[in-house]
Amino acid sequence: MARFGIKNKEATAAVIAQEAHLPPTEGVKDDSSEGVPRSASLTSEKANELEKNVSNGDDAYDASAPAYPGKARLSLIMLGVTLFVFLVALDQVIISTAIPKITDDFHSFSDIGWYGSAYLLTSTALQPLFGRLYASFPIKTIILLSLGIFELGSLICAVAQDSKTFIVGRAIAGSGMAGGYSGCLIIISLIAPLETRPLLTSLVGAVYGIGASIGPLLGGVFTSKATWRWCFFVNLPIGGITAAVILFFLSVPKRPHEFSAIQRLKRIDWQGTVLALASIVCLLLVCQNGGVKQGWSWGSSRTVGLIVGCVAIAAVFAVDQVWMGERATLVPRICKQRTIAFGSVVNFCIGASYFSLLYFLPLYFQAVRGSSAIRSGVQNLPFIIAVILAVTVSGGLTNKYGWYMPWIFGGTAMLAIGAGTLYTFTPTTSTAQWAGLQFLAGLGPGVAFMQPFLASQCVLELRDLELGSAIVIFSQTLGGAVFVSVAQAIFQNRFVVGLRDVPGVNVDSVLAVGVSAFREVVPAELLPPVILKLQAALNDTWLISVALAGVAFFAAFGMERGHSVLDAQKAMMAALAQPQKEQTTKTED
């Protein structure tokens, strides 16, 4: 066992856990209701077989790498993982303070929602696909592929000369994010023993928060002092370092596969991915244009056709998932698990509420209060700092005590209250008030952000970790993709209707120049009523977050509440260690 770097029984059990992708078994007791993860239901025969394979140097495993890396190697791998997560977090929010300037350069006020949604669209629709790819192919290969796609998208955004090219770049970058974020969380499950994984997961959450905290400010600095294009150029050198670290230091055991690589590619539910993408595109087109653009009235054939198309394609997608069974993009067996199902609803609402606030709070400061991009980034810090503090503290306490449901209930309740208080914002709200209320609004999503993912680890079988993790992350990014567009549609409809009530204002001129430059085309005497109409439109987006947080709170009651991360870890280790004890007893006899 020394040649594999396995130094103790615990490490041996962990290798068994990594490789125990068991087929569906009928008649196996479901221990999830008793606080024991399904992953603990490893049979003695399978465990002994896997341990024997590792001990004898079976060709199915990578003998050149240890089961768990040493501290130095682990630190380097975590550097690569956290850098990728940092890039993902940075790229999601750095654009928030740059959007007004981008709309000015491209004269594309109506495309605001697409700048965020294009990224979230592909990162959402492709999330389950990457979960399947991670389960079917070498993890190192897939995560490097994801990073390469992400970097390509960033480069396209950085050099784009028009709005359409920029949106394409955002969509490509989102495709890379789809595999990157989930891949980083999966890697943690392979490079560290069970008892340290919550700590590493909370570290990832903290790094995500750091990226999110400096993103708006960094975007403001680039936009005001240089150009918004540096918001995307900055990803290239950091991505290069990330790729080098992962390439040279990440090594995980190879998995035995029944099928060849070509056969595995053919078995992937490609049609399901296409159907999911098509359905979401139809929905976003309606949300972006319905009731706003000429020819897109809610009763128009174009709008109604897309709504019908969205529903019809979604229905076909559902049928496809049932028909594909274990090969589906969203495996029905996993989706029907109670904690996964309701946890996904919770995550959907948290993601929808969080990203809506993230994209529209900078608009309040830049459009309503007339702040510069840099100043709005600073003014937005209370919200972001609250998120990072909350995700770090809640993750650390979950790691220590094991309970995650209190954080889900508390976080969603705080999110509803915090988002509701934003409704009191006015163009003259005091600094103390807007800073304090932003901080309160940020605590909710921060507290609850990682908890549904941790909950999934307590109820999933080992063989389902990649696919189940992808489903949970999919729900969160889907919520963001859909409701950034929904919020944009509501905001734009309300603002356009309000502008029409202000005599002397050219609505088309205001929409054409962008939200940070509308003061240039509106007469000075008409600015106060126009700003009030803008504030009223933003208030409606805050109410969306309130409603979503309420849905998340009540959906959480559907999740299993008897589980603890620590109890699940102990149960899993006990189950995996049992075969070794039996083997030791036989040897002594």
Coordinates of C-alpha atoms in Angstrom, one line a residue:
M1 CA 0.0 0.0 0.0
A2 CA 3.0 2.3 0.5
R3 CA 3.4 2.8 -3.3
F4 CA 0.0 4.4 -3.4
G5 CA 0.7 6.8 -0.5
I6 CA -2.0 5.1 1.7
K7 CA -0.8 5.5 5.2
N8 CA -3.7 4.2 7.3
K9 CA -7.1 2.5 7.3
E10 CA -8.9 5.8 7.1
A11 CA -7.2 6.7 3.8
T12 CA -7.9 3.2 2.5
A13 CA -11.6 3.6 3.3
A14 CA -11.5 6.9 1.5
V15 CA -10.1 5.4 -1.7
I16 CA -12.9 2.8 -1.5
A17 CA -15.4 5.7 -1.1
Q18 CA -14.0 7.4 -4.1
E19 CA -14.2 4.4 -6.4
A20 CA -17.4 2.8 -5.1
H21 CA -19.8 3.7 -7.9
L22 CA -22.2 0.9 -7.4
P23 CA -25.0 0.0 -9.8
P24 CA -28.6 0.4 -8.6
T25 CA -29.5 -2.3 -6.1
E26 CA -33.0 -3.5 -5.4
G27 CA -33.9 -4.4 -1.9
V28 CA -31.3 -2.2 -0.2
K29 CA -32.6 -0.4 2.8
D30 CA -32.8 3.4 2.4
D31 CA -31.1 4.8 5.5
S32 CA -31.6 8.4 4.6
S33 CA -34.5 8.8 7.0
E34 CA -32.3 7.6 9.9
G35 CA -29.6 10.2 9.4
V36 CA -27.3 7.8 7.6
P37 CA -26.2 8.8 4.0
R38 CA -27.0 6.3 1.3
S39 CA -23.3 6.5 0.5
A40 CA -22.8 4.4 3.7
S41 CA -24.6 1.5 2.2
L42 CA -21.4 0.0 0.6
T43 CA -21.5 -3.8 0.7
S44 CA -18.7 -5.7 2.4
E45 CA -18.0 -7.7 -0.7
K46 CA -17.6 -4.6 -2.9
A47 CA -15.4 -2.9 -0.3
N48 CA -13.1 -5.9 0.1
E49 CA -12.8 -6.2 -3.7
L50 CA -11.9 -2.5 -4.1
E51 CA -9.4 -2.6 -1.2
K52 CA -7.8 -5.7 -2.8
N53 CA -7.6 -3.9 -6.1
V54 CA -5.8 -0.9 -4.5
S55 CA -3.5 -3.1 -2.5
N56 CA -2.5 -5.2 -5.5
G57 CA -2.0 -2.3 -7.8
D58 CA -4.9 -3.0 -10.1
D59 CA -4.5 -1.3 -13.4
A60 CA -7.9 0.4 -13.0
Y61 CA -6.3 2.8 -10.6
D62 CA -3.6 5.5 -11.0
A63 CA -0.7 4.0 -9.2
S64 CA 1.4 7.1 -9.7
A65 CA -0.7 9.3 -7.4
P66 CA -1.4 9.0 -3.6
A67 CA -4.9 8.4 -2.4
Y68 CA -4.8 11.7 -0.6
P69 CA -2.1 14.3 -1.4
G70 CA 0.2 15.5 1.3
K71 CA -0.2 19.0 2.9
A72 CA 2.0 20.8 0.4
R73 CA 0.4 19.1 -2.6
L74 CA -3.1 19.6 -1.2
S75 CA -2.4 23.3 -0.6
L76 CA -1.3 23.7 -4.3
I77 CA -4.4 21.8 -5.6
M78 CA -6.6 24.0 -3.4
L79 CA -4.8 27.0 -4.8
G80 CA -5.9 25.9 -8.3
V81 CA -9.4 25.1 -7.1
T82 CA -9.9 28.4 -5.3
L83 CA -8.4 30.4 -8.2
F84 CA -10.9 28.9 -10.5
V85 CA -13.8 29.7 -8.1
F86 CA -12.4 33.2 -7.6
L87 CA -12.5 33.7 -11.4
V88 CA -16.1 32.4 -11.6
A89 CA -17.2 34.7 -8.7
L90 CA -15.4 37.7 -10.1
D91 CA -16.8 37.2 -13.6
Q92 CA -20.3 37.0 -12.4
V93 CA -20.2 40.3 -10.5
I94 CA -17.4 42.4 -12.0
I95 CA -19.8 43.2 -14.9
S96 CA -22.4 44.7 -12.6
T97 CA -20.7 48.1 -12.2
A98 CA -19.5 48.0 -15.9
I99 CA -22.9 47.4 -17.5
P100 CA -23.9 51.1 -17.7
K101 CA -20.7 52.0 -19.5
I102 CA -21.0 48.9 -21.8
T103 CA -24.6 50.0 -22.7
D104 CA -23.3 53.5 -23.4
D105 CA -20.5 52.2 -25.8
F106 CA -22.8 49.7 -27.6
H107 CA -26.0 51.9 -27.3
S108 CA -27.8 48.8 -26.1
F109 CA -30.0 49.6 -23.1
S110 CA -32.4 46.9 -24.0
D111 CA -29.6 44.3 -23.9
I112 CA -28.8 44.9 -20.2
G113 CA -30.5 41.7 -19.0
W114 CA -28.7 39.6 -21.7
Y115 CA -25.2 40.6 -20.4
G116 CA -26.0 38.7 -17.2
S117 CA -28.5 36.2 -18.5
A118 CA -26.3 34.9 -21.4
Y119 CA -23.7 33.9 -18.9
L120 CA -26.2 32.4 -16.5
L121 CA -28.1 30.7 -19.4
T122 CA -25.2 28.5 -20.6
S123 CA -23.8 28.0 -17.1
T124 CA -27.3 26.7 -16.1
A125 CA -28.3 24.6 -19.1
L126 CA -24.9 22.9 -19.3
Q127 CA -24.5 22.2 -15.6
P128 CA -26.1 18.8 -15.6
L129 CA -24.2 17.9 -18.8
F130 CA -20.9 18.6 -17.1
G131 CA -22.0 16.5 -14.1
R132 CA -22.4 13.6 -16.5
L133 CA -19.0 14.3 -18.1
Y134 CA -17.3 14.3 -14.7
A135 CA -18.9 11.0 -13.9
S136 CA -17.9 9.5 -17.3
F137 CA -14.4 10.9 -18.1
P138 CA -11.2 11.9 -16.2
I139 CA -12.0 14.8 -13.9
K140 CA -8.7 16.5 -14.6
T141 CA -9.4 16.6 -18.4
I142 CA -12.9 18.0 -18.0
I143 CA -12.0 20.7 -15.6
L144 CA -9.1 21.9 -17.8
L145 CA -11.5 21.8 -20.8
S146 CA -13.9 24.0 -18.7
L147 CA -11.2 26.4 -17.9
G148 CA -10.1 26.7 -21.5
I149 CA -13.7 27.5 -22.6
F150 CA -14.1 30.1 -19.9
E151 CA -10.9 31.8 -20.9
L152 CA -12.0 31.8 -24.6
G153 CA -15.2 33.5 -23.6
S154 CA -13.4 36.1 -21.6
L155 CA -11.1 36.9 -24.5
I156 CA -14.1 37.4 -26.8
C157 CA -15.8 39.7 -24.4
A158 CA -12.6 41.7 -24.0
V159 CA -12.2 42.4 -27.7
A160 CA -15.9 42.6 -28.7
Q161 CA -16.9 45.6 -30.9
D162 CA -20.6 45.3 -30.6
S163 CA -23.3 44.1 -28.2
K164 CA -24.0 40.8 -30.0
T165 CA -20.4 39.7 -30.0
F166 CA -20.2 40.6 -26.3
I167 CA -23.2 38.5 -25.5
V168 CA -21.7 35.5 -27.4
G169 CA -18.6 35.8 -25.4
R170 CA -20.6 35.9 -22.1
A171 CA -22.4 32.7 -23.2
I172 CA -19.1 30.9 -24.0
A173 CA -17.6 32.0 -20.6
G174 CA -20.8 30.7 -18.9
S175 CA -20.3 27.4 -20.6
G176 CA -16.8 27.1 -19.0
M177 CA -18.3 28.2 -15.6
A178 CA -20.8 25.3 -15.9
G179 CA -18.0 22.8 -15.7
G180 CA -15.7 24.8 -13.5
Y181 CA -17.7 25.5 -10.4
S182 CA -19.2 22.0 -10.0
G183 CA -15.8 20.5 -10.9
C184 CA -14.0 22.3 -8.1
L185 CA -16.5 21.0 -5.5
I186 CA -16.2 17.5 -6.9
I187 CA -12.4 17.7 -6.7
I188 CA -12.6 18.4 -3.0
S189 CA -14.5 15.2 -2.5
L190 CA -11.5 13.3 -4.1
I191 CA -8.5 15.0 -2.5
A192 CA -9.5 15.2 1.2
P193 CA -11.0 12.8 3.8
L194 CA -14.6 13.2 4.8
E195 CA -14.1 15.0 8.0
T196 CA -12.2 17.9 6.4
R197 CA -14.4 18.4 3.3
P198 CA -16.9 20.8 5.0
L199 CA -14.0 23.0 6.0
L200 CA -12.6 23.0 2.4
T201 CA -16.1 23.6 1.1
S202 CA -16.5 26.6 3.4
L203 CA -13.1 27.8 2.2
V204 CA -14.4 27.7 -1.4
G205 CA -17.4 29.6 -0.3
A206 CA -15.2 32.2 1.4
V207 CA -13.1 32.6 -1.8
Y208 CA -16.3 32.9 -3.8
G209 CA -17.3 35.7 -1.4
I210 CA -14.0 37.4 -1.8
G211 CA -14.3 37.4 -5.5
A212 CA -17.8 38.7 -5.3
S213 CA -16.8 41.4 -2.8
I214 CA -14.0 42.9 -4.9
G215 CA -15.7 42.3 -8.2
P216 CA -18.0 45.4 -8.4
L217 CA -15.2 47.6 -7.0
L218 CA -12.6 46.2 -9.4
G219 CA -15.1 46.6 -12.3
G220 CA -15.6 50.2 -11.2
V221 CA -11.9 50.9 -11.2
F222 CA -11.3 49.4 -14.6
T223 CA -14.3 51.1 -16.1
S224 CA -13.5 54.6 -14.7
K225 CA -9.6 54.5 -14.8
A226 CA -9.0 52.4 -17.9
T227 CA -11.7 50.6 -19.8
W228 CA -14.4 48.0 -19.0
R229 CA -12.5 45.6 -21.3
W230 CA -10.0 45.0 -18.5
C231 CA -12.8 43.3 -16.6
F232 CA -12.3 40.4 -18.9
F233 CA -8.6 40.7 -19.8
V234 CA -7.8 40.1 -16.1
N235 CA -9.2 36.6 -16.3
L236 CA -6.5 35.5 -18.8
P237 CA -3.3 35.5 -16.6
I238 CA -5.1 34.2 -13.5
G239 CA -6.6 31.4 -15.6
G240 CA -3.1 30.5 -16.9
I241 CA -1.9 30.1 -13.3
T242 CA -4.9 28.0 -12.5
A243 CA -4.4 25.7 -15.5
A244 CA -0.7 25.2 -14.6
V245 CA -1.5 24.2 -11.0
I246 CA -4.2 21.8 -12.0
L247 CA -2.2 20.3 -14.8
F248 CA 0.9 19.6 -12.8
F249 CA -0.4 18.9 -9.3
L250 CA -3.9 17.4 -9.5
S251 CA -3.9 13.6 -9.7
V252 CA -6.9 11.5 -8.8
P253 CA -7.4 7.7 -9.1
K254 CA -8.7 6.5 -12.5
R255 CA -12.1 4.9 -12.5
P256 CA -12.9 1.5 -14.2
H257 CA -15.4 2.0 -16.9
E258 CA -17.5 -0.6 -18.6
F259 CA -17.6 1.3 -21.9
S260 CA -15.1 2.9 -24.2
A261 CA -14.7 6.7 -24.4
I262 CA -16.7 6.8 -27.7
Q263 CA -19.4 4.6 -26.2
R264 CA -19.6 6.9 -23.1
L265 CA -20.0 9.9 -25.3
K266 CA -22.8 8.2 -27.2
R267 CA -24.6 7.3 -24.0
I268 CA -24.7 11.0 -22.8
D269 CA -28.1 12.6 -23.0
W270 CA -27.2 15.2 -25.7
Q271 CA -30.8 15.7 -26.8
G272 CA -31.8 16.5 -23.2
T273 CA -29.1 19.2 -23.0
V274 CA -30.3 20.7 -26.3
L275 CA -33.9 20.6 -25.1
A276 CA -33.1 22.3 -21.8
L277 CA -31.1 25.0 -23.6
A278 CA -33.9 25.6 -26.1
S279 CA -36.6 25.9 -23.5
I280 CA -34.6 28.3 -21.4
V281 CA -33.8 30.5 -24.4
C282 CA -37.5 30.7 -25.3
L283 CA -38.2 31.8 -21.7
L284 CA -35.5 34.4 -21.6
L285 CA -36.5 35.9 -25.0
V286 CA -40.0 36.4 -23.6
C287 CA -38.7 37.9 -20.4
Q288 CA -36.3 40.2 -22.2
N289 CA -38.7 41.5 -24.9
G290 CA -42.2 40.9 -23.8
G291 CA -44.2 44.1 -23.5
V292 CA -41.1 46.3 -24.2
K293 CA -40.0 46.1 -27.8
Q294 CA -42.1 46.9 -30.8
G295 CA -43.8 43.8 -32.0
W296 CA -43.4 42.0 -28.7
S297 CA -46.7 42.9 -27.0
W298 CA -47.9 40.2 -24.6
G299 CA -50.7 39.2 -27.0
S300 CA -48.5 39.1 -30.1
S301 CA -48.0 35.9 -32.0
R302 CA -44.2 36.1 -31.4
T303 CA -44.6 36.3 -27.7
V304 CA -47.3 33.8 -27.3
G305 CA -45.5 31.4 -29.7
L306 CA -42.4 31.5 -27.6
I307 CA -44.3 30.9 -24.4
V308 CA -46.0 27.9 -25.9
G309 CA -42.7 26.7 -27.3
C310 CA -41.1 27.0 -23.9
V311 CA -43.8 24.9 -22.3
A312 CA -43.9 22.3 -25.1
I313 CA -40.1 21.9 -25.2
A314 CA -40.0 21.6 -21.4
A315 CA -42.6 18.9 -21.6
V316 CA -40.6 17.0 -24.2
F317 CA -37.5 17.4 -22.0
A318 CA -39.4 15.9 -19.0
V319 CA -40.4 12.9 -21.2
D320 CA -36.8 12.5 -22.4
Q321 CA -35.5 12.4 -18.8
V322 CA -37.9 9.6 -17.8
W323 CA -37.2 7.7 -21.0
M324 CA -33.4 8.0 -20.6
G325 CA -33.5 6.9 -17.0
E326 CA -30.0 6.5 -15.5
R327 CA -28.5 8.1 -18.6
A328 CA -30.7 11.2 -18.3
T329 CA -29.3 14.7 -17.9
L330 CA -31.3 15.0 -14.7
V331 CA -31.6 11.4 -13.4
P332 CA -35.2 11.0 -12.2
R333 CA -34.2 8.7 -9.4
I334 CA -32.0 11.4 -7.9
C335 CA -34.4 14.3 -8.6
K336 CA -37.2 12.5 -6.7
Q337 CA -35.1 12.2 -3.5
R338 CA -36.8 14.5 -1.0
T339 CA -33.9 16.6 0.1
I340 CA -32.6 17.0 -3.5
A341 CA -36.1 18.0 -4.8
F342 CA -37.0 20.5 -2.2
G343 CA -33.4 21.6 -1.7
S344 CA -33.3 22.4 -5.4
V345 CA -36.4 24.6 -5.1
V346 CA -34.7 26.4 -2.2
N347 CA -31.5 26.8 -4.2
F348 CA -33.4 28.1 -7.2
C349 CA -35.1 30.8 -5.2
I350 CA -31.8 31.8 -3.4
G351 CA -30.0 32.1 -6.7
A352 CA -32.8 34.0 -8.3
S353 CA -33.1 36.5 -5.4
Y354 CA -29.3 36.9 -5.0
F355 CA -28.4 37.5 -8.6
S356 CA -31.4 39.9 -9.0
L357 CA -30.1 42.0 -6.1
L358 CA -26.5 41.8 -7.4
Y359 CA -27.4 43.1 -10.8
F360 CA -29.8 45.9 -9.8
L361 CA -28.3 47.4 -6.7
P362 CA -25.5 49.1 -8.8
L363 CA -28.2 50.6 -11.0
Y364 CA -29.7 52.3 -7.9
F365 CA -26.4 54.0 -7.2
Q366 CA -25.5 54.9 -10.7
A367 CA -28.8 55.7 -12.3
V368 CA -30.8 57.0 -9.3
R369 CA -28.1 58.7 -7.2
G370 CA -25.8 59.5 -10.2
S371 CA -22.7 57.8 -8.8
S372 CA -19.7 56.9 -10.9
A373 CA -18.8 53.3 -11.6
I374 CA -16.1 53.3 -8.9
R375 CA -18.2 55.0 -6.4
S376 CA -21.1 52.6 -7.0
G377 CA -18.7 49.7 -6.5
V378 CA -17.8 51.1 -3.1
Q379 CA -21.4 51.9 -2.2
N380 CA -22.3 48.3 -3.0
L381 CA -19.7 46.8 -0.7
P382 CA -22.0 46.5 2.4
F383 CA -24.1 43.9 0.5
I384 CA -21.1 42.0 -0.8
I385 CA -19.3 42.1 2.6
A386 CA -22.4 40.8 4.3
V387 CA -22.5 37.9 1.9
I388 CA -18.9 36.9 2.4
L389 CA -19.1 37.1 6.2
A390 CA -22.3 35.1 6.3
V391 CA -21.1 32.3 4.0
T392 CA -17.9 32.0 5.9
V393 CA -19.4 32.0 9.4
S394 CA -22.3 29.7 8.5
G395 CA -20.0 27.3 6.7
G396 CA -17.5 27.2 9.6
L397 CA -20.3 26.6 12.1
T398 CA -21.8 23.9 9.9
N399 CA -18.4 22.2 9.7
K400 CA -18.2 22.3 13.5
Y401 CA -21.7 21.4 14.6
G402 CA -23.0 19.6 11.5
W403 CA -26.5 21.1 11.3
Y404 CA -27.5 22.9 8.1
M405 CA -31.3 23.3 8.3
P406 CA -31.3 26.2 10.8
W407 CA -29.1 28.2 8.4
I408 CA -31.5 27.5 5.5
F409 CA -34.5 28.7 7.5
G410 CA -32.7 31.6 9.0
G411 CA -31.1 32.7 5.8
T412 CA -34.2 32.7 3.7
A413 CA -36.1 34.6 6.4
M414 CA -33.4 37.2 6.6
L415 CA -33.3 37.4 2.8
A416 CA -37.0 38.2 2.7
I417 CA -36.7 40.8 5.4
G418 CA -33.6 42.4 4.0
A419 CA -34.9 42.6 0.4
G420 CA -38.1 44.1 1.7
T421 CA -36.3 46.9 3.5
L422 CA -34.7 48.0 0.2
Y423 CA -38.2 49.1 -0.9
T424 CA -37.7 52.1 1.4
F425 CA -34.8 53.4 -0.8
T426 CA -35.3 56.9 -2.3
P427 CA -33.0 59.2 -4.3
T428 CA -32.1 60.9 -1.0
T429 CA -31.7 57.9 1.4
S430 CA -29.0 58.6 3.9
T431 CA -25.6 56.8 3.8
A432 CA -26.2 55.0 7.1
Q433 CA -29.6 53.7 5.9
W434 CA -28.6 52.4 2.5
A435 CA -25.4 50.8 3.9
G436 CA -27.2 49.2 6.8
L437 CA -30.1 47.9 4.7
Q438 CA -27.7 46.5 2.1
F439 CA -25.8 44.7 4.8
L440 CA -29.0 43.2 6.1
A441 CA -30.1 42.1 2.6
G442 CA -26.7 40.4 2.1
L443 CA -26.8 38.3 5.2
G444 CA -29.7 36.1 4.0
P445 CA -28.2 34.7 0.8
G446 CA -24.8 34.4 2.4
V447 CA -26.1 32.3 5.3
A448 CA -28.1 29.9 3.1
F449 CA -25.9 29.9 0.0
M450 CA -23.9 26.7 0.4
Q451 CA -26.3 24.8 2.7
P452 CA -28.4 23.0 0.1
F453 CA -25.2 21.6 -1.4
L454 CA -24.0 20.3 1.9
A455 CA -27.4 18.8 2.5
S456 CA -27.1 16.9 -0.8
Q457 CA -23.9 15.3 0.4
C458 CA -25.7 13.7 3.4
V459 CA -28.3 11.9 1.3
L460 CA -26.6 11.0 -2.0
E461 CA -24.9 7.7 -2.7
L462 CA -21.3 7.9 -3.6
R463 CA -21.9 7.0 -7.2
D464 CA -24.4 9.9 -7.5
L465 CA -22.2 12.7 -6.0
E466 CA -21.2 14.2 -9.4
L467 CA -24.7 14.1 -10.9
G468 CA -26.5 15.1 -7.7
S469 CA -24.1 18.0 -7.1
A470 CA -24.7 19.2 -10.7
I471 CA -28.5 19.1 -10.1
V472 CA -28.3 21.3 -6.9
I473 CA -25.9 23.8 -8.6
F474 CA -28.1 23.7 -11.7
S475 CA -31.1 24.9 -9.7
Q476 CA -29.2 27.8 -8.3
T477 CA -27.9 29.0 -11.6
L478 CA -31.2 28.4 -13.3
G479 CA -32.9 30.7 -10.8
G480 CA -30.4 33.4 -11.5
A481 CA -30.6 33.0 -15.3
V482 CA -34.4 33.2 -15.3
F483 CA -35.1 35.9 -12.7
V484 CA -32.4 38.3 -13.8
S485 CA -34.3 38.4 -17.0
V486 CA -37.7 38.5 -15.2
A487 CA -36.5 41.3 -13.0
Q488 CA -35.2 43.1 -16.1
A489 CA -38.5 42.7 -17.9
I490 CA -40.5 44.0 -14.9
F491 CA -38.0 46.9 -14.4
Q492 CA -38.0 47.9 -18.0
N493 CA -41.8 47.7 -18.5
R494 CA -42.4 49.7 -15.3
F495 CA -39.8 52.3 -16.3
V496 CA -41.1 52.7 -19.9
V497 CA -44.7 53.1 -18.6
G498 CA -43.6 55.6 -16.1
L499 CA -41.6 57.7 -18.6
R500 CA -44.7 58.0 -20.8
D501 CA -46.4 59.7 -17.9
V502 CA -43.7 62.5 -17.9
P503 CA -44.6 65.1 -20.5
G504 CA -41.6 66.2 -22.7
V505 CA -39.5 63.1 -22.3
N506 CA -38.5 61.2 -25.4
V507 CA -38.8 57.6 -24.2
D508 CA -36.8 56.2 -27.2
S509 CA -33.9 58.6 -26.6
V510 CA -33.7 57.6 -22.9
L511 CA -33.7 53.8 -23.8
A512 CA -31.1 54.3 -26.5
V513 CA -28.4 56.1 -24.5
G514 CA -28.3 53.7 -21.5
V515 CA -29.1 54.1 -17.8
S516 CA -25.9 56.0 -16.8
A517 CA -26.2 58.6 -19.6
F518 CA -30.0 59.3 -19.6
R519 CA -29.3 62.6 -17.8
E520 CA -27.6 63.8 -21.0
V521 CA -30.9 63.6 -23.0
V522 CA -33.4 64.5 -20.4
P523 CA -33.9 68.3 -19.7
A524 CA -32.7 69.3 -16.2
E525 CA -36.2 70.3 -15.1
L526 CA -37.5 66.9 -16.0
L527 CA -34.8 64.9 -14.2
P528 CA -36.5 64.6 -10.8
P529 CA -39.7 63.0 -12.0
V530 CA -37.7 60.7 -14.4
I531 CA -35.5 59.6 -11.5
L532 CA -38.6 58.9 -9.3
K533 CA -40.0 56.7 -12.1
L534 CA -36.6 54.9 -12.2
Q535 CA -36.7 54.4 -8.5
A536 CA -40.3 53.0 -8.6
A537 CA -39.2 50.5 -11.3
L538 CA -36.3 49.3 -9.2
N539 CA -38.6 48.9 -6.2
D540 CA -40.5 46.2 -8.1
T541 CA -37.3 44.2 -8.5
W542 CA -36.8 44.2 -4.7
L543 CA -40.3 42.8 -4.3
I544 CA -39.3 39.9 -6.6
S545 CA -36.5 38.9 -4.2
V546 CA -38.9 39.1 -1.2
A547 CA -41.4 36.8 -2.9
L548 CA -38.7 34.3 -3.9
A549 CA -37.2 34.3 -0.4
G550 CA -40.7 33.4 1.0
V551 CA -41.0 30.5 -1.4
A552 CA -37.6 29.3 -0.4
F553 CA -38.4 29.4 3.3
F554 CA -41.6 27.3 3.0
A555 CA -39.9 24.9 0.5
A556 CA -37.3 24.2 3.1
F557 CA -39.9 22.4 5.2
G558 CA -40.0 19.7 2.6
M559 CA -36.3 18.8 3.2
E560 CA -35.3 16.0 5.6
R561 CA -34.5 17.6 8.9
G562 CA -32.9 14.7 10.7
H563 CA -29.6 14.8 9.0
S564 CA -26.3 16.2 10.2
V565 CA -23.1 16.6 8.2
L566 CA -21.0 15.2 11.1
D567 CA -23.3 12.2 11.7
A568 CA -23.3 11.4 8.0
Q569 CA -19.5 11.5 7.9
K570 CA -19.3 9.2 10.9
A571 CA -21.8 6.8 9.5
M572 CA -20.1 6.6 6.2
M573 CA -16.7 6.0 7.7
A574 CA -18.1 3.4 10.0
A575 CA -19.7 1.6 7.1
L576 CA -16.5 1.7 5.0
A577 CA -14.3 0.6 7.9
Q578 CA -16.5 -2.4 8.7
P579 CA -15.2 -4.6 5.9
Q580 CA -11.7 -4.0 7.1
K581 CA -12.6 -5.1 10.6
E582 CA -14.2 -8.2 9.2
Q583 CA -11.1 -8.9 7.2
T584 CA -8.9 -8.4 10.3
T585 CA -11.1 -10.8 12.4
K586 CA -10.8 -13.5 9.7
T587 CA -7.0 -13.1 9.7
E588 CA -6.7 -13.3 13.4
D589 CA -8.9 -16.5 13.4

